[in-house]
Short mmCIF file of C-alpha atoms and ligand atoms in Angstrom, two decimals:
data_model
loop_
_atom_site.label_atom_id
_atom_site.label_comp_id
_atom_site.label_asym_id
_atom_site.label_seq_id
_atom_site.Cartn_x
_atom_site.Cartn_y
_atom_site.Cartn_z
CA MET A 184 -7.36 -18.03 30.71
CA VAL A 185 -7.89 -18.87 27.04
CA THR A 186 -10.52 -21.41 26.14
CA GLY A 187 -10.73 -23.59 23.08
CA TRP A 188 -7.06 -23.39 22.08
CA PHE A 189 -6.25 -27.07 22.51
CA THR A 190 -7.88 -30.41 23.26
CA GLY A 191 -7.09 -34.01 24.14
CA GLU A 192 -4.38 -35.72 26.14
CA GLY A 193 -1.24 -37.67 25.38
CA ASP A 194 -1.00 -38.66 21.73
CA ASP A 195 -4.43 -37.15 21.07
CA PHE A 196 -3.34 -33.67 22.16
CA ARG A 197 -3.97 -31.11 19.40
CA LEU A 198 -3.99 -27.35 19.00
CA LEU A 199 -7.39 -26.04 17.94
CA GLY A 200 -7.90 -23.35 15.34
CA THR A 201 -10.78 -22.36 13.14
CA ARG A 202 -11.25 -22.68 9.40
CA CYS A 203 -13.30 -20.50 7.06
CA ALA A 204 -15.99 -22.60 5.39
CA SER A 205 -15.79 -20.42 2.26
CA CYS A 206 -12.05 -20.07 1.52
CA ARG A 207 -10.55 -22.75 3.84
CA THR A 208 -8.14 -20.27 5.51
CA VAL A 209 -7.07 -21.53 8.92
CA PHE A 210 -6.75 -19.26 11.95
CA PHE A 211 -4.72 -19.74 15.12
CA PRO A 212 -5.40 -18.34 17.65
CA ARG A 213 -8.98 -19.07 16.66
CA GLU A 214 -10.95 -16.42 14.78
CA ASP A 215 -14.67 -16.80 15.48
CA THR A 216 -16.35 -13.78 13.91
CA HIS A 217 -15.21 -13.01 10.35
CA CYS A 218 -12.70 -14.50 7.96
CA ARG A 219 -9.62 -12.25 7.73
CA ASN A 220 -8.85 -13.10 4.11
CA PRO A 221 -9.55 -9.70 2.46
CA HIS A 222 -10.88 -11.46 -0.67
CA CYS A 223 -13.41 -13.48 1.32
CA ALA A 224 -16.70 -12.38 2.88
CA GLY A 225 -17.04 -15.59 4.88
CA ASP A 226 -18.29 -15.56 8.45
CA ASP A 227 -18.82 -19.29 8.94
CA LEU A 228 -15.79 -20.43 10.92
CA GLU A 229 -15.58 -24.03 12.08
CA GLU A 230 -13.31 -25.42 14.78
CA VAL A 231 -10.49 -27.55 13.40
CA PRO A 232 -7.60 -29.41 15.04
CA LEU A 233 -4.18 -28.40 13.70
CA SER A 234 -1.50 -30.81 12.50
CA ARG A 235 0.31 -32.59 15.32
CA THR A 236 3.72 -32.17 13.74
CA GLY A 237 5.60 -29.53 11.80
CA ARG A 238 9.08 -28.23 11.02
CA ILE A 239 11.06 -25.59 12.89
CA TRP A 240 10.95 -22.17 11.17
CA SER A 241 13.19 -20.65 13.83
CA TYR A 242 13.93 -20.81 17.55
CA THR A 243 15.42 -18.80 20.36
CA ASP A 244 15.42 -18.69 24.14
CA SER A 245 14.96 -16.32 27.03
CA HIS A 246 17.93 -15.76 29.32
CA TYR A 247 16.23 -13.04 31.35
CA ARG A 248 12.98 -13.34 33.25
CA PRO A 249 10.12 -11.99 31.09
CA PRO A 250 7.96 -9.31 32.72
CA SER A 251 4.37 -9.84 33.85
CA PRO A 252 1.85 -10.96 32.78
CA TYR A 253 4.23 -13.92 32.36
CA VAL A 254 4.08 -15.74 35.70
CA SER A 255 7.26 -17.00 37.34
CA ASP A 256 8.39 -17.39 40.92
CA PRO A 257 10.71 -14.45 41.71
CA GLU A 258 12.09 -16.45 44.65
CA LEU A 259 13.55 -19.06 42.31
CA PRO A 260 16.54 -18.50 40.04
CA TRP A 261 15.54 -17.88 36.43
CA GLU A 262 15.80 -20.95 34.20
CA PRO A 263 16.01 -20.07 30.49
CA TYR A 264 13.54 -21.87 28.26
CA ALA A 265 13.42 -22.20 24.49
CA LEU A 266 10.78 -20.80 22.13
CA ILE A 267 10.11 -22.55 18.83
CA ALA A 268 8.26 -21.23 15.78
CA VAL A 269 6.89 -24.18 13.82
CA GLU A 270 5.67 -24.36 10.22
CA LEU A 271 2.61 -26.57 9.79
CA GLU A 272 2.60 -27.78 6.21
CA ALA A 273 -1.08 -28.57 5.73
CA GLU A 274 -2.23 -25.29 7.27
CA ARG A 275 0.67 -23.24 5.79
CA ILE A 276 0.95 -21.36 9.06
CA VAL A 277 3.76 -20.74 11.58
CA VAL A 278 2.87 -21.20 15.26
CA LEU A 279 5.10 -20.07 18.12
CA GLY A 280 5.26 -22.02 21.37
CA GLN A 281 7.50 -22.88 24.29
CA ALA A 282 9.70 -25.93 23.95
CA ALA A 283 9.01 -28.87 26.24
CA PRO A 284 10.97 -28.70 29.53
CA GLY A 285 14.56 -29.80 29.12
CA VAL A 286 14.71 -28.98 25.39
CA THR A 287 17.46 -26.39 24.91
CA VAL A 288 18.42 -24.48 21.78
CA ALA A 289 21.50 -26.72 21.50
CA ALA A 290 19.15 -29.59 20.59
CA LEU A 291 17.35 -27.67 17.82
CA THR A 292 17.95 -26.86 14.16
CA VAL A 293 15.84 -24.99 11.62
CA GLY A 294 13.86 -27.53 9.59
CA MET A 295 13.82 -30.17 12.37
CA GLU A 296 10.55 -32.04 12.83
CA VAL A 297 8.70 -31.34 16.09
CA GLU A 298 5.41 -32.42 17.61
CA VAL A 299 2.91 -30.69 19.84
CA VAL A 300 2.58 -32.04 23.39
CA PRO A 301 0.58 -30.94 26.43
CA GLY A 302 2.48 -28.89 28.98
CA VAL A 303 2.13 -26.89 32.18
CA LEU A 304 2.61 -23.13 31.96
CA HIS A 305 2.74 -22.69 35.73
CA GLU A 306 0.96 -24.00 38.77
CA ASP A 307 0.13 -23.01 42.31
CA ALA A 308 -1.44 -24.90 45.19
CA ARG A 309 -4.89 -24.86 43.59
CA THR A 310 -4.48 -24.69 39.82
CA ALA A 311 -2.20 -25.93 37.06
CA TRP A 312 -2.40 -23.71 33.96
CA THR A 313 -1.99 -25.98 30.97
CA THR A 314 -0.52 -25.03 27.61
CA TRP A 315 1.07 -26.53 24.50
CA HIS A 316 4.75 -27.30 24.04
CA TRP A 317 6.80 -28.18 20.96
CA ARG A 318 9.16 -31.13 21.30
CA PRO A 319 11.59 -32.67 18.79
CA ARG A 320 9.90 -35.72 17.33
CA GLY A 321 10.88 -38.91 19.09
CA ALA A 322 12.59 -37.09 21.99
CA ALA A 323 12.21 -38.71 25.40
CA VAL A 324 9.33 -37.34 27.51
CA MET B 1491 3.99 11.49 -6.74
CA THR B 1492 2.77 14.21 -4.42
CA ALA B 1493 4.16 17.67 -3.69
CA ASP B 1494 7.05 18.07 -1.26
CA VAL B 1495 6.89 19.67 2.16
CA ALA B 1496 9.81 21.55 3.66
CA VAL B 1497 11.71 20.51 6.78
CA LEU B 1498 12.26 24.00 8.22
CA GLY B 1499 13.45 22.96 11.65
CA VAL B 1500 14.72 19.91 13.50
CA GLY B 1501 15.43 19.41 17.19
CA MET B 1502 16.16 16.73 19.74
CA HIS B 1503 16.51 16.29 23.46
CA PRO B 1504 19.60 14.13 24.13
CA TRP B 1505 18.66 10.49 24.70
CA GLY B 1506 19.54 8.63 27.88
CA LYS B 1507 18.00 7.63 31.18
CA TRP B 1508 17.18 11.00 32.63
CA GLY B 1509 14.36 10.01 34.96
CA ARG B 1510 12.12 12.92 34.04
CA GLY B 1511 8.76 13.16 32.25
CA PHE B 1512 8.27 12.78 28.52
CA VAL B 1513 6.67 16.24 28.28
CA GLU B 1514 9.95 17.85 29.27
CA TYR B 1515 11.90 15.98 26.56
CA GLY B 1516 9.32 16.74 23.88
CA THR B 1517 9.05 20.41 24.79
CA ALA B 1518 12.83 20.82 24.71
CA ALA B 1519 12.97 19.14 21.29
CA ALA B 1520 10.11 21.33 20.04
CA ARG B 1521 11.80 24.54 21.21
CA ALA B 1522 15.01 23.44 19.52
CA ALA B 1523 13.18 22.72 16.26
CA LEU B 1524 11.38 26.08 16.35
CA ALA B 1525 14.67 27.89 16.98
CA ASP B 1526 16.26 25.94 14.14
CA ALA B 1527 13.39 27.02 11.86
CA GLY B 1528 13.66 30.62 12.99
CA LEU B 1529 10.02 30.62 14.00
CA GLY B 1530 8.13 31.36 17.19
CA TRP B 1531 5.61 28.90 18.60
CA PRO B 1532 2.73 31.32 17.89
CA ASP B 1533 3.65 31.07 14.17
CA VAL B 1534 2.69 27.39 14.18
CA GLY B 1535 -0.76 26.60 12.78
CA SER B 1536 -0.96 22.97 13.82
CA VAL B 1537 0.74 20.63 16.24
CA VAL B 1538 0.84 16.84 15.89
CA GLY B 1539 2.01 14.74 18.84
CA ALA B 1540 3.22 11.16 18.56
CA GLY B 1541 1.64 9.36 21.52
CA THR B 1542 3.25 7.25 24.21
CA VAL B 1543 1.37 4.62 26.19
CA ARG B 1544 3.81 5.04 29.06
CA GLY B 1545 3.01 8.70 29.64
CA GLY B 1546 -0.43 8.01 31.15
CA TYR B 1547 -3.34 10.03 29.80
CA PRO B 1548 -1.12 12.96 28.72
CA GLY B 1549 0.82 10.50 26.58
CA TYR B 1550 -2.35 9.38 24.80
CA VAL B 1551 -3.16 13.00 23.91
CA ALA B 1552 0.41 14.01 23.21
CA GLY B 1553 -0.48 16.76 20.72
CA ALA B 1554 -2.48 18.71 23.26
CA THR B 1555 0.01 17.89 26.02
CA PHE B 1556 2.87 19.48 24.12
CA ALA B 1557 0.64 22.40 23.05
CA LYS B 1558 -0.19 23.10 26.68
CA ALA B 1559 3.45 22.83 27.75
CA LEU B 1560 4.49 25.28 25.03
CA GLY B 1561 1.55 27.58 25.91
CA TRP B 1562 -1.97 27.38 24.48
CA GLN B 1563 -2.04 29.45 21.32
CA GLY B 1564 -5.06 28.11 19.44
CA ALA B 1565 -3.28 25.81 16.96
CA ARG B 1566 -5.01 22.90 15.27
CA VAL B 1567 -4.08 19.70 17.15
CA ALA B 1568 -3.80 15.95 16.49
CA SER B 1569 -2.36 13.00 18.40
CA VAL B 1570 -1.14 9.81 16.75
CA TYR B 1571 -0.35 6.45 18.28
CA ALA B 1572 1.09 3.74 16.03
CA ALA B 1573 3.66 2.09 18.32
CA CYS B 1574 7.15 2.40 16.79
CA ALA B 1575 5.62 4.03 13.69
CA SER B 1576 3.95 6.79 15.75
CA GLY B 1577 6.51 9.38 14.71
CA ALA B 1578 6.15 8.58 11.02
CA GLN B 1579 2.36 8.69 11.20
CA ALA B 1580 2.61 12.04 12.99
CA ILE B 1581 4.77 13.27 10.09
CA ALA B 1582 2.23 11.85 7.61
CA THR B 1583 -0.59 13.69 9.39
CA ALA B 1584 1.34 16.96 9.34
CA ARG B 1585 2.23 16.54 5.69
CA ALA B 1586 -1.38 15.83 4.73
CA GLN B 1587 -2.52 18.99 6.51
CA ILE B 1588 0.10 21.08 4.68
CA LEU B 1589 -0.65 19.57 1.27
CA ALA B 1590 -4.39 20.00 1.85
CA GLY B 1591 -3.85 23.67 2.66
CA LEU B 1592 -5.12 23.29 6.23
CA ALA B 1593 -1.92 24.66 7.75
CA ASP B 1594 1.25 26.37 6.49
CA VAL B 1595 3.47 25.39 9.41
CA VAL B 1596 3.09 22.23 11.50
CA LEU B 1597 5.09 21.17 14.56
CA VAL B 1598 5.61 17.41 14.96
CA VAL B 1599 6.76 16.17 18.38
CA GLY B 1600 7.49 12.74 19.85
CA ALA B 1601 8.97 11.90 23.24
CA ASP B 1602 9.08 9.02 25.68
CA ALA B 1603 10.30 8.09 29.13
CA ALA B 1604 10.83 4.34 28.80
CA PRO B 1605 11.05 1.89 31.70
CA LYS B 1606 14.21 -0.08 32.36
CA GLY B 1607 14.33 -3.55 30.86
CA PHE B 1608 11.77 -5.25 28.64
CA PHE B 1609 8.73 -3.42 27.32
CA ARG B 1610 5.61 -5.05 28.72
CA PRO B 1611 1.90 -4.85 27.89
CA ALA B 1612 -0.59 -2.64 29.70
CA GLY B 1613 -2.01 -4.10 32.93
CA GLY B 1614 -5.06 -6.25 33.54
CA ASP B 1615 -6.20 -9.63 32.23
CA ARG B 1616 -6.82 -9.09 28.53
CA PRO B 1617 -6.91 -12.38 26.59
CA ASP B 1618 -8.34 -10.58 23.54
CA ASP B 1619 -5.09 -8.59 23.24
CA PRO B 1620 -2.32 -10.30 21.20
CA ASP B 1621 0.29 -8.25 23.03
CA TRP B 1622 -0.95 -9.50 26.40
CA LEU B 1623 -1.24 -13.08 25.14
CA ARG B 1624 2.34 -13.38 23.88
CA PHE B 1625 3.66 -12.41 27.30
CA ARG B 1626 1.14 -14.35 29.35
CA LEU B 1627 1.32 -17.61 27.38
CA LEU B 1628 4.87 -17.60 26.05
CA GLY B 1629 6.86 -14.94 27.89
CA ALA B 1630 7.80 -13.83 24.37
CA THR B 1631 9.57 -10.49 24.81
CA ASN B 1632 10.56 -8.23 21.91
CA PRO B 1633 14.16 -9.59 21.96
CA ALA B 1634 12.71 -13.11 21.63
CA TYR B 1635 11.30 -12.11 18.23
CA PHE B 1636 14.62 -10.50 17.28
CA GLY B 1637 16.31 -13.78 18.23
CA LEU B 1638 13.92 -15.74 16.00
CA TYR B 1639 14.71 -13.47 13.04
CA ALA B 1640 18.45 -13.69 13.69
CA ARG B 1641 18.44 -17.49 13.90
CA ARG B 1642 16.34 -17.70 10.76
CA ARG B 1643 18.90 -15.55 8.89
CA MET B 1644 21.71 -17.82 10.09
CA ALA B 1645 19.84 -20.87 8.81
CA VAL B 1646 18.68 -19.42 5.49
CA HIS B 1647 21.49 -17.02 4.54
CA GLY B 1648 24.47 -18.30 6.51
CA ASP B 1649 24.88 -15.13 8.60
CA THR B 1650 27.04 -15.53 11.68
CA PRO B 1651 27.03 -13.91 15.13
CA GLU B 1652 30.27 -12.22 14.04
CA ASP B 1653 28.37 -10.54 11.18
CA PHE B 1654 25.77 -9.30 13.64
CA ALA B 1655 28.48 -7.94 15.95
CA LEU B 1656 29.96 -5.92 13.07
CA VAL B 1657 26.70 -3.98 12.81
CA LYS B 1658 27.07 -2.91 16.44
CA VAL B 1659 30.73 -1.99 15.92
CA LYS B 1660 29.75 0.18 12.93
CA ASN B 1661 26.80 1.90 14.59
CA ALA B 1662 28.60 2.50 17.87
CA ALA B 1663 31.42 4.22 15.98
CA SER B 1664 28.88 6.64 14.44
CA GLY B 1665 27.03 7.09 17.72
CA ALA B 1666 30.29 8.12 19.37
CA LEU B 1667 30.21 11.17 17.06
CA ASN B 1668 26.58 12.14 17.79
CA PRO B 1669 25.97 14.54 20.69
CA TYR B 1670 22.33 13.42 20.98
CA ALA B 1671 23.12 9.70 21.27
CA ARG B 1672 22.87 7.95 24.63
CA TYR B 1673 25.87 5.65 24.08
CA ARG B 1674 28.87 7.57 22.85
CA ARG B 1675 31.57 4.95 23.10
CA ARG B 1676 33.04 2.75 20.40
CA VAL B 1677 32.41 -0.97 20.84
CA THR B 1678 34.57 -3.87 19.66
CA ALA B 1679 33.43 -7.19 18.24
CA GLU B 1680 35.07 -8.84 21.25
CA GLU B 1681 32.90 -6.79 23.59
CA VAL B 1682 29.75 -7.86 21.72
CA ALA B 1683 30.84 -11.52 21.88
CA ALA B 1684 31.58 -11.21 25.60
CA SER B 1685 28.20 -9.70 26.47
CA ALA B 1686 25.49 -11.91 27.96
CA VAL B 1687 23.13 -13.89 25.73
CA VAL B 1688 19.64 -12.37 25.90
CA SER B 1689 17.76 -14.40 23.29
CA ASP B 1690 19.89 -16.90 21.41
CA PRO B 1691 21.76 -16.10 19.17
CA LEU B 1692 21.59 -12.43 20.19
CA ARG B 1693 23.58 -10.89 23.02
CA LEU B 1694 23.04 -7.78 25.09
CA LEU B 1695 25.06 -5.61 22.71
CA ASP B 1696 23.10 -6.93 19.70
CA ILE B 1697 19.85 -5.52 21.09
CA CYS B 1698 18.83 -1.90 21.52
CA ALA B 1699 18.13 -0.52 24.98
CA THR B 1700 15.08 1.41 26.19
CA SER B 1701 15.68 5.14 26.54
CA ASP B 1702 14.27 8.54 27.40
CA GLY B 1703 14.38 11.04 24.58
CA GLY B 1704 12.55 13.46 22.34
CA ALA B 1705 12.62 14.66 18.74
CA ALA B 1706 10.70 17.32 16.82
CA LEU B 1707 10.29 18.75 13.32
CA VAL B 1708 8.88 22.00 11.98
CA LEU B 1709 7.34 21.25 8.57
CA SER B 1710 5.89 23.79 6.16
CA SER B 1711 4.64 24.27 2.63
CA LEU B 1712 7.30 25.10 0.05
CA ASP B 1713 5.63 28.47 -0.51
CA PHE B 1714 5.92 29.33 3.15
CA ALA B 1715 9.54 28.18 3.21
CA ARG B 1716 10.32 30.45 0.26
CA ARG B 1717 8.61 33.43 1.87
CA HIS B 1718 10.48 32.63 5.07
CA GLY B 1719 13.81 32.80 3.23
CA ALA B 1720 14.52 29.07 3.10
CA ALA B 1721 15.13 28.66 -0.62
CA ARG B 1722 16.57 25.15 -0.52
CA PRO B 1723 15.28 23.36 2.54
CA ALA B 1724 15.45 19.61 3.00
CA ARG B 1725 12.14 18.29 1.68
CA ILE B 1726 9.98 15.34 2.59
CA ARG B 1727 9.09 13.67 -0.68
CA ALA B 1728 7.33 10.52 0.54
CA VAL B 1729 5.90 8.99 3.69
CA SER B 1730 5.00 5.30 3.59
CA THR B 1731 2.51 4.12 6.20
CA VAL B 1732 1.36 0.86 4.60
CA THR B 1733 -0.10 -2.17 6.37
CA PRO B 1734 0.92 -5.75 5.55
CA ARG B 1735 -0.91 -7.72 2.89
CA PHE B 1736 -2.68 -11.02 3.59
CA PRO B 1737 -1.28 -13.53 4.16
CA ASN B 1738 1.57 -12.10 6.21
CA THR B 1739 3.77 -15.20 6.42
CA VAL B 1740 6.65 -13.82 8.51
CA LEU B 1741 5.98 -14.18 12.24
CA ASP B 1742 5.69 -10.63 13.52
CA LEU B 1743 5.38 -8.79 16.81
CA PRO B 1744 3.13 -9.24 18.75
CA ASP B 1745 1.50 -12.25 17.07
CA ILE B 1746 2.07 -15.85 18.11
CA ALA B 1747 1.21 -17.21 14.66
CA THR B 1748 1.35 -16.06 11.04
CA ASP B 1749 -1.54 -15.81 8.63
CA SER B 1750 -2.25 -19.09 6.86
CA ALA B 1751 -1.30 -19.19 3.18
CA VAL B 1752 -3.65 -22.07 2.44
CA ALA B 1753 -6.23 -20.02 0.50
CA VAL B 1754 -4.21 -17.11 -0.90
CA ALA B 1755 -0.61 -17.26 -2.13
CA PRO B 1756 1.77 -15.07 -0.10
CA PRO B 1757 2.61 -11.72 -1.72
CA ASP B 1758 5.82 -11.57 -3.75
CA GLU B 1759 7.47 -9.28 -1.22
CA THR B 1760 7.57 -9.28 2.56
CA PHE B 1761 5.85 -6.63 4.63
CA ARG B 1762 9.12 -4.82 5.35
CA ALA B 1763 10.01 -4.75 1.66
CA SER B 1764 6.56 -3.36 0.83
CA ILE B 1765 7.11 -0.49 3.28
CA ALA B 1766 10.18 0.63 1.34
CA ARG B 1767 8.63 0.03 -2.07
CA ALA B 1768 5.67 2.26 -1.25
CA ALA B 1769 8.09 5.03 -0.25
CA TYR B 1770 10.17 4.61 -3.40
CA GLU B 1771 7.08 4.68 -5.62
CA GLU B 1772 5.70 7.79 -3.98
CA ALA B 1773 9.07 9.56 -4.19
CA GLY B 1774 9.74 8.43 -7.75
CA ILE B 1775 13.19 7.13 -6.79
CA GLY B 1776 14.91 3.79 -6.32
CA PRO B 1777 17.57 2.43 -4.01
CA GLU B 1778 20.27 3.47 -6.52
CA ASP B 1779 19.38 7.12 -5.85
CA LEU B 1780 20.07 6.98 -2.10
CA SER B 1781 22.93 8.79 -0.39
CA LEU B 1782 22.18 7.29 3.02
CA ALA B 1783 19.58 5.38 5.06
CA GLU B 1784 18.43 5.39 8.67
CA VAL B 1785 16.98 1.97 9.49
CA TYR B 1786 15.38 0.45 12.51
CA ASP B 1787 18.17 -1.59 14.12
CA LEU B 1788 16.16 -3.01 17.01
CA SER B 1789 18.76 -5.74 16.74
CA THR B 1790 21.98 -5.97 14.79
CA ALA B 1791 20.57 -8.83 12.71
CA LEU B 1792 17.50 -6.80 11.82
CA GLU B 1793 19.66 -4.06 10.29
CA LEU B 1794 20.96 -6.64 7.78
CA GLN B 1795 17.38 -7.56 6.96
CA TRP B 1796 16.58 -3.93 6.18
CA TYR B 1797 19.47 -3.74 3.68
CA GLU B 1798 17.67 -6.37 1.65
CA ASP B 1799 14.18 -4.98 2.19
CA LEU B 1800 15.36 -1.53 1.06
CA GLY B 1801 16.83 -3.09 -2.07
CA LEU B 1802 20.42 -2.12 -1.20
CA CYS B 1803 21.31 -5.72 -2.08
CA GLY B 1804 19.55 -8.94 -3.00
CA ALA B 1805 17.99 -11.42 -0.55
CA GLY B 1806 20.68 -12.86 1.69
CA GLY B 1807 23.25 -10.27 0.62
CA GLY B 1808 23.08 -8.13 3.77
CA ALA B 1809 26.10 -9.54 5.58
CA LYS B 1810 28.25 -9.30 2.45
CA LEU B 1811 27.25 -5.66 1.95
CA LEU B 1812 28.22 -4.96 5.55
CA ARG B 1813 31.56 -6.79 5.32
CA GLU B 1814 32.43 -4.84 2.16
CA GLY B 1815 31.97 -1.62 4.10
CA ALA B 1816 29.24 -0.37 1.75
CA THR B 1817 27.03 0.64 4.67
CA ALA B 1818 29.81 2.13 6.79
CA PRO B 1819 30.74 5.84 6.82
CA GLY B 1820 32.45 6.56 3.50
CA GLY B 1821 30.82 3.54 1.88
CA ARG B 1822 28.46 3.47 -1.08
CA ILE B 1823 25.35 3.77 1.08
CA PRO B 1824 26.05 4.61 4.74
CA VAL B 1825 23.38 3.19 7.05
CA ASN B 1826 22.63 4.63 10.48
CA SER B 1827 25.11 7.47 10.38
CA SER B 1828 23.30 8.73 13.50
CA GLY B 1829 24.45 5.66 15.43
CA GLY B 1830 21.00 4.08 15.10
CA LEU B 1831 18.99 2.57 17.90
CA ALA B 1832 22.19 0.78 18.89
CA SER B 1833 23.44 4.16 20.11
CA PHE B 1834 20.14 5.83 21.00
CA GLY B 1835 17.94 3.08 22.43
CA GLU B 1836 14.19 3.12 22.00
CA ALA B 1837 12.13 6.17 22.92
CA VAL B 1838 9.23 4.85 20.90
CA PRO B 1839 7.23 7.85 19.64
CA ALA B 1840 10.41 9.88 19.05
CA GLN B 1841 12.55 7.52 17.04
CA ALA B 1842 10.95 7.75 13.60
CA ILE B 1843 11.12 11.55 13.99
CA ALA B 1844 14.75 11.34 15.12
CA GLN B 1845 15.57 9.40 11.94
CA VAL B 1846 14.24 12.32 9.87
CA CYS B 1847 16.24 14.79 12.01
CA GLU B 1848 19.41 12.91 11.07
CA LEU B 1849 18.50 12.93 7.37
CA ALA B 1850 17.84 16.69 7.51
CA TRP B 1851 21.20 17.40 9.15
CA GLN B 1852 22.96 15.19 6.63
CA LEU B 1853 21.22 16.73 3.61
CA ARG B 1854 21.99 20.23 4.88
CA GLY B 1855 25.63 19.22 5.28
CA THR B 1856 25.62 20.11 8.99
CA ALA B 1857 26.15 16.64 10.50
CA GLY B 1858 29.67 17.48 11.67
CA ASP B 1859 32.04 14.54 12.07
CA ARG B 1860 29.27 12.17 10.93
CA GLN B 1861 28.70 13.99 7.64
CA VAL B 1862 28.03 11.78 4.60
CA ALA B 1863 29.81 13.61 1.78
CA GLY B 1864 27.46 15.06 -0.85
CA ALA B 1865 24.28 13.63 0.69
CA ARG B 1866 21.27 14.37 -1.54
CA VAL B 1867 18.64 11.69 -0.91
CA GLY B 1868 17.92 9.78 2.28
CA ILE B 1869 15.39 7.20 3.42
CA THR B 1870 14.23 6.06 6.83
CA ALA B 1871 12.73 2.66 7.54
CA ASN B 1872 10.89 1.54 10.61
CA GLN B 1873 8.07 -0.77 11.58
CA GLY B 1874 5.46 -0.51 14.29
CA LEU B 1875 3.79 -3.21 16.36
CA PHE B 1876 0.49 -4.52 14.91
CA GLY B 1877 1.41 -3.99 11.25
CA HIS B 1878 2.39 -0.34 11.02
CA GLY B 1879 4.74 0.35 8.13
CA SER B 1880 6.84 3.47 8.15
CA SER B 1881 9.37 4.97 5.79
CA VAL B 1882 10.19 8.58 4.93
CA VAL B 1883 12.12 9.88 1.92
CA VAL B 1884 13.90 13.22 2.34
CA VAL B 1885 15.67 15.03 -0.53
CA ARG B 1886 17.59 18.21 -1.09
ZN1 LIG C 2622 -12.57 -16.99 4.14
#
């Protein structure tokens, strides 16, 4: 579905972005053609893993089933999940992602430290679509 | 500063869930605006349609679609799509034509027939489309973003869900007085608190619905207005259509990440604040000159954000301003006297035009039970998906 957005497994799992060789601006999702800093003419963008951990900028959840193209089984009751926007200090960027399964908004606060972990977006008999999740640091898997 | 253009006529189709096509709503609004202006459709030299992606091909070419529905008469035509800022960009296009001398009288029309429930992206697998990606990868609906902003305000400024509910109570009370509003019933804070959570911390009554509706304006040069016998029309003095500046560090629809601030320091003001500032600068006014404001209350919490971005109070002062009653009818600076999106719901290409309709009625002193006493200067504020700023200043 989207290639080159993350890499590795377990503790080595990282989101992948790109970085402008001229001005060092980081892009996620990856920008592969031209730097989007208006003061920079750079077009040399190198792949770079993003920080594993960051702090919560904000969070929310989804009590109603999102419409397609989000994939969910209409036969099953809707289970709300949390969304977390995370500030990565080194990159000075905020990245939104789903929380790891079982992490509810009741367990979150703005400023809390979280880490990126591999997750499954959805799966059918043939394929599991993988994604990234944010999880409070040190929380049980 | 630029020259003013006159608002000769305003019109709306009542908003609701009517189950008919957007062309019908837009045409009804256009006819109402022409009648209000005292002009016939053949008197119009140019028509600008605000586009809707839900209207199929006719929605993409809304200008010509409305021109055909009203009867081909050879007018200049333009169609504008800028998501929620479509209406404001349509107004900007019309104004530019008038100020450039390309047309004396321009009809601006926006209308939509929105689906029930969440807005969703266009069909197909489109991983190069940020709007598609946020749904496909995260299921991040528009209310999810509103929830993020609301929670952030609670953490940074100490706002509470009770503060948010008060915005709904205020706007519903005004909407109850507006014959064009979809929801015309007062709402209590208890009812907001008892409604279902949609995206924590926001509940159903904190979030605007999707609606059918239409709105239209007849704009003209001041010379034409004078010749036409309108000596003191409401006048558009500024239209802000700015984009954000890099790096945009507030997570915004439909993106799943912000710009990185690693190479360039963030601008001193947020994107929303820059929208208002551009309008103030062009109009040569400041927030202290305002009689009223129509702001984009996609959620109750977002209305509080606009208070600060419009400079009605300092950062974090929104909830206090609300609690003091400053933004209520009779207050220092009434906000959303129309009832806002809380009472109308979203009919995307129409809503920025509808905001200007309300300002025109208020500045003429014909807003009935909603009238803001002595209204002289009004501002609208709105923001479109993908970095479309929108704000209009109207004076009398
Ligand atoms: Zn660069």
